[in-house]
JSON list of C-alpha atoms in Angstrom, two decimals:
[
{"chain": "S", "resi": 259, "resn": "MET", "atom": "CA", "xyz": [84.44, 92.88, 139.54]},
{"chain": "S", "resi": 260, "resn": "ALA", "atom": "CA", "xyz": [87.83, 93.68, 137.95]},
{"chain": "S", "resi": 261, "resn": "ALA", "atom": "CA", "xyz": [87.89, 90.23, 136.33]},
{"chain": "S", "resi": 262, "resn": "GLY", "atom": "CA", "xyz": [84.50, 90.95, 134.74]},
{"chain": "S", "resi": 263, "resn": "ALA", "atom": "CA", "xyz": [85.80, 94.22, 133.30]},
{"chain": "S", "resi": 264, "resn": "VAL", "atom": "CA", "xyz": [88.84, 92.46, 131.86]},
{"chain": "S", "resi": 265, "resn": "ILE", "atom": "CA", "xyz": [86.67, 89.77, 130.25]},
{"chain": "S", "resi": 266, "resn": "LEU", "atom": "CA", "xyz": [84.33, 92.41, 128.80]},
{"chain": "S", "resi": 267, "resn": "ALA", "atom": "CA", "xyz": [87.32, 94.34, 127.40]},
{"chain": "S", "resi": 268, "resn": "LEU", "atom": "CA", "xyz": [88.69, 91.20, 125.75]},
{"chain": "S", "resi": 269, "resn": "ILE", "atom": "CA", "xyz": [85.32, 90.40, 124.21]},
{"chain": "S", "resi": 270, "resn": "LEU", "atom": "CA", "xyz": [85.08, 93.93, 122.78]},
{"chain": "S", "resi": 271, "resn": "ILE", "atom": "CA", "xyz": [88.61, 93.77, 121.38]},
{"chain": "S", "resi": 272, "resn": "VAL", "atom": "CA", "xyz": [87.92, 90.47, 119.63]},
{"chain": "S", "resi": 273, "resn": "ALA", "atom": "CA", "xyz": [84.50, 91.59, 118.37]},
{"chain": "S", "resi": 274, "resn": "MET", "atom": "CA", "xyz": [85.80, 94.85, 116.89]},
{"chain": "S", "resi": 275, "resn": "ARG", "atom": "CA", "xyz": [88.88, 93.34, 115.25]},
{"chain": "S", "resi": 276, "resn": "PRO", "atom": "CA", "xyz": [88.56, 93.33, 111.45]},
{"chain": "S", "resi": 277, "resn": "THR", "atom": "CA", "xyz": [88.61, 89.96, 109.78]},
{"chain": "S", "resi": 278, "resn": "LYS", "atom": "CA", "xyz": [89.74, 89.06, 106.28]},
{"chain": "S", "resi": 279, "resn": "ASN", "atom": "CA", "xyz": [86.20, 89.28, 104.89]},
{"chain": "S", "resi": 280, "resn": "ALA", "atom": "CA", "xyz": [85.12, 92.35, 106.87]},
{"chain": "S", "resi": 281, "resn": "GLY", "atom": "CA", "xyz": [83.72, 94.72, 104.31]},
{"chain": "S", "resi": 282, "resn": "GLY", "atom": "CA", "xyz": [84.54, 92.83, 101.14]},
{"chain": "S", "resi": 283, "resn": "LEU", "atom": "CA", "xyz": [86.10, 94.55, 98.15]},
{"chain": "S", "resi": 284, "resn": "ALA", "atom": "CA", "xyz": [86.26, 97.93, 96.47]},
{"chain": "S", "resi": 285, "resn": "THR", "atom": "CA", "xyz": [86.52, 97.44, 92.73]},
{"chain": "S", "resi": 286, "resn": "VAL", "atom": "CA", "xyz": [87.96, 100.52, 91.03]},
{"chain": "S", "resi": 287, "resn": "TYR", "atom": "CA", "xyz": [87.08, 101.34, 87.43]},
{"chain": "S", "resi": 288, "resn": "LEU", "atom": "CA", "xyz": [88.82, 103.78, 85.11]},
{"chain": "S", "resi": 289, "resn": "ASN", "atom": "CA", "xyz": [86.78, 104.76, 82.05]},
{"chain": "S", "resi": 290, "resn": "ALA", "atom": "CA", "xyz": [84.41, 101.80, 82.69]},
{"chain": "S", "resi": 291, "resn": "LYS", "atom": "CA", "xyz": [87.24, 99.23, 82.71]},
{"chain": "S", "resi": 292, "resn": "GLU", "atom": "CA", "xyz": [88.36, 97.44, 85.86]},
{"chain": "S", "resi": 293, "resn": "TYR", "atom": "CA", "xyz": [91.53, 99.10, 87.14]},
{"chain": "S", "resi": 294, "resn": "ALA", "atom": "CA", "xyz": [92.12, 97.57, 90.60]},
{"chain": "S", "resi": 295, "resn": "ARG", "atom": "CA", "xyz": [90.55, 95.66, 93.49]},
{"chain": "S", "resi": 296, "resn": "LEU", "atom": "CA", "xyz": [91.15, 96.81, 97.03]},
{"chain": "S", "resi": 297, "resn": "PRO", "atom": "CA", "xyz": [90.34, 94.57, 100.01]},
{"chain": "S", "resi": 298, "resn": "LEU", "atom": "CA", "xyz": [88.44, 96.64, 102.55]},
{"chain": "S", "resi": 299, "resn": "TYR", "atom": "CA", "xyz": [89.96, 94.75, 105.49]},
{"chain": "S", "resi": 300, "resn": "LYS", "atom": "CA", "xyz": [93.34, 96.36, 104.70]},
{"chain": "S", "resi": 301, "resn": "ALA", "atom": "CA", "xyz": [94.14, 100.07, 105.18]},
{"chain": "S", "resi": 302, "resn": "ASP", "atom": "CA", "xyz": [95.63, 101.32, 101.93]},
{"chain": "S", "resi": 303, "resn": "THR", "atom": "CA", "xyz": [95.69, 104.15, 99.38]},
{"chain": "S", "resi": 304, "resn": "LEU", "atom": "CA", "xyz": [95.62, 103.98, 95.60]},
{"chain": "S", "resi": 305, "resn": "SER", "atom": "CA", "xyz": [96.61, 106.91, 93.41]},
{"chain": "S", "resi": 306, "resn": "ILE", "atom": "CA", "xyz": [95.31, 106.97, 89.83]},
{"chain": "S", "resi": 307, "resn": "GLU", "atom": "CA", "xyz": [97.32, 109.39, 87.72]},
{"chain": "S", "resi": 308, "resn": "GLN", "atom": "CA", "xyz": [96.10, 109.77, 84.15]},
{"chain": "S", "resi": 309, "resn": "GLU", "atom": "CA", "xyz": [98.10, 111.10, 81.21]},
{"chain": "S", "resi": 310, "resn": "ASN", "atom": "CA", "xyz": [95.87, 114.19, 80.97]},
{"chain": "S", "resi": 311, "resn": "GLY", "atom": "CA", "xyz": [96.85, 115.27, 84.52]},
{"chain": "S", "resi": 312, "resn": "GLN", "atom": "CA", "xyz": [93.69, 114.03, 86.24]},
{"chain": "S", "resi": 313, "resn": "VAL", "atom": "CA", "xyz": [94.42, 112.42, 89.60]},
{"chain": "S", "resi": 314, "resn": "ASN", "atom": "CA", "xyz": [92.20, 110.52, 92.04]},
{"chain": "S", "resi": 315, "resn": "VAL", "atom": "CA", "xyz": [93.36, 109.12, 95.38]},
{"chain": "S", "resi": 316, "resn": "ILE", "atom": "CA", "xyz": [91.30, 106.32, 96.92]},
{"chain": "S", "resi": 317, "resn": "GLU", "atom": "CA", "xyz": [91.65, 105.27, 100.57]},
{"chain": "S", "resi": 318, "resn": "THR", "atom": "CA", "xyz": [90.52, 102.19, 102.48]},
{"chain": "S", "resi": 319, "resn": "ASP", "atom": "CA", "xyz": [90.44, 102.31, 106.28]},
{"chain": "S", "resi": 320, "resn": "GLY", "atom": "CA", "xyz": [90.92, 98.61, 107.04]},
{"chain": "S", "resi": 321, "resn": "LEU", "atom": "CA", "xyz": [87.52, 98.48, 108.76]},
{"chain": "S", "resi": 322, "resn": "GLY", "atom": "CA", "xyz": [85.36, 97.84, 105.71]},
{"chain": "S", "resi": 323, "resn": "HIS", "atom": "CA", "xyz": [85.14, 101.36, 104.23]},
{"chain": "S", "resi": 324, "resn": "VAL", "atom": "CA", "xyz": [86.47, 103.22, 101.21]},
{"chain": "S", "resi": 325, "resn": "ARG", "atom": "CA", "xyz": [86.43, 106.86, 100.12]},
{"chain": "S", "resi": 326, "resn": "MET", "atom": "CA", "xyz": [87.72, 109.16, 97.42]},
{"chain": "S", "resi": 327, "resn": "LEU", "atom": "CA", "xyz": [90.34, 110.96, 99.46]},
{"chain": "S", "resi": 328, "resn": "SER", "atom": "CA", "xyz": [91.12, 113.54, 96.78]},
{"chain": "S", "resi": 329, "resn": "SER", "atom": "CA", "xyz": [90.43, 114.34, 93.16]},
{"chain": "S", "resi": 330, "resn": "THR", "atom": "CA", "xyz": [91.43, 116.97, 90.62]},
{"chain": "S", "resi": 331, "resn": "CYS", "atom": "CA", "xyz": [87.83, 117.30, 89.41]},
{"chain": "S", "resi": 332, "resn": "LYS", "atom": "CA", "xyz": [86.21, 120.72, 89.85]},
{"chain": "S", "resi": 333, "resn": "ASN", "atom": "CA", "xyz": [82.97, 119.79, 91.63]},
{"chain": "S", "resi": 334, "resn": "GLN", "atom": "CA", "xyz": [84.47, 117.43, 94.27]},
{"chain": "S", "resi": 335, "resn": "LEU", "atom": "CA", "xyz": [81.19, 115.50, 94.59]},
{"chain": "S", "resi": 336, "resn": "CYS", "atom": "CA", "xyz": [83.11, 112.22, 94.75]},
{"chain": "S", "resi": 337, "resn": "VAL", "atom": "CA", "xyz": [85.22, 113.49, 97.67]},
{"chain": "S", "resi": 338, "resn": "HIS", "atom": "CA", "xyz": [82.18, 114.88, 99.52]},
{"chain": "S", "resi": 339, "resn": "GLN", "atom": "CA", "xyz": [80.49, 111.46, 99.44]},
{"chain": "S", "resi": 340, "resn": "GLY", "atom": "CA", "xyz": [82.77, 110.49, 102.32]},
{"chain": "S", "resi": 341, "resn": "TRP", "atom": "CA", "xyz": [83.24, 106.93, 103.56]},
{"chain": "S", "resi": 342, "resn": "LEU", "atom": "CA", "xyz": [81.27, 104.13, 101.95]},
{"chain": "S", "resi": 343, "resn": "GLY", "atom": "CA", "xyz": [81.07, 100.56, 103.17]},
{"chain": "S", "resi": 344, "resn": "ALA", "atom": "CA", "xyz": [79.40, 97.33, 102.16]},
{"chain": "S", "resi": 345, "resn": "GLN", "atom": "CA", "xyz": [77.61, 97.11, 105.50]},
{"chain": "S", "resi": 346, "resn": "GLU", "atom": "CA", "xyz": [75.67, 100.39, 105.26]},
{"chain": "S", "resi": 347, "resn": "ALA", "atom": "CA", "xyz": [72.16, 99.70, 104.03]},
{"chain": "S", "resi": 348, "resn": "ASP", "atom": "CA", "xyz": [71.53, 103.29, 102.94]},
{"chain": "S", "resi": 349, "resn": "ASN", "atom": "CA", "xyz": [74.16, 103.54, 100.22]},
{"chain": "S", "resi": 350, "resn": "SER", "atom": "CA", "xyz": [74.14, 102.73, 96.55]},
{"chain": "S", "resi": 351, "resn": "GLY", "atom": "CA", "xyz": [77.42, 100.83, 96.77]},
{"chain": "S", "resi": 352, "resn": "TRP", "atom": "CA", "xyz": [79.17, 103.26, 94.40]},
{"chain": "S", "resi": 353, "resn": "ILE", "atom": "CA", "xyz": [81.40, 106.33, 94.49]},
{"chain": "S", "resi": 354, "resn": "VAL", "atom": "CA", "xyz": [81.68, 108.05, 91.12]},
{"chain": "S", "resi": 355, "resn": "CYS", "atom": "CA", "xyz": [83.98, 110.79, 89.81]},
{"chain": "S", "resi": 356, "resn": "LEU", "atom": "CA", "xyz": [82.30, 111.44, 86.49]},
{"chain": "S", "resi": 357, "resn": "PRO", "atom": "CA", "xyz": [84.68, 114.19, 85.25]},
{"chain": "S", "resi": 358, "resn": "ASN", "atom": "CA", "xyz": [87.75, 111.94, 85.72]},
{"chain": "S", "resi": 359, "resn": "GLY", "atom": "CA", "xyz": [86.07, 108.68, 84.69]},
{"chain": "S", "resi": 360, "resn": "VAL", "atom": "CA", "xyz": [86.84, 106.95, 88.00]},
{"chain": "S", "resi": 361, "resn": "SER", "atom": "CA", "xyz": [84.28, 104.88, 89.90]},
{"chain": "S", "resi": 362, "resn": "ILE", "atom": "CA", "xyz": [84.37, 102.55, 92.89]},
{"chain": "S", "resi": 363, "resn": "GLN", "atom": "CA", "xyz": [81.94, 99.70, 93.44]},
{"chain": "S", "resi": 364, "resn": "ILE", "atom": "CA", "xyz": [81.52, 98.08, 96.82]},
{"chain": "S", "resi": 365, "resn": "THR", "atom": "CA", "xyz": [80.93, 94.34, 96.89]},
{"chain": "S", "resi": 366, "resn": "GLU", "atom": "CA", "xyz": [80.49, 92.11, 99.90]},
{"chain": "S", "resi": 367, "resn": "ASP", "atom": "CA", "xyz": [82.61, 89.32, 98.43]},
{"chain": "S", "resi": 368, "resn": "GLY", "atom": "CA", "xyz": [86.14, 89.14, 99.77]},
{"chain": "S", "resi": 369, "resn": "PRO", "atom": "CA", "xyz": [89.27, 88.20, 97.82]}
]
């Protein structure tokens, strides 16, 4: 019985481990021009600091998701969108901060 539990635990660990293509890419745009590409299989943060003082911080969790962690915009709609991933069927695939001109597109293609 203990051997079965160990085997089940190993299967779960391997199944839940992120792979290189898990989640694809987050392509970040600044004023409609490509600014950066973030692989969603890697936990990371990207800070976009514009000359006019506008700042957006984007975070990937390494498990296929991205979010706007913080923004200097007044309405905070981009931050309140929360985590977005390529695997969720109910999302548009975009996070947009219209006041700061920053947007994130989720694609399923890896680097």
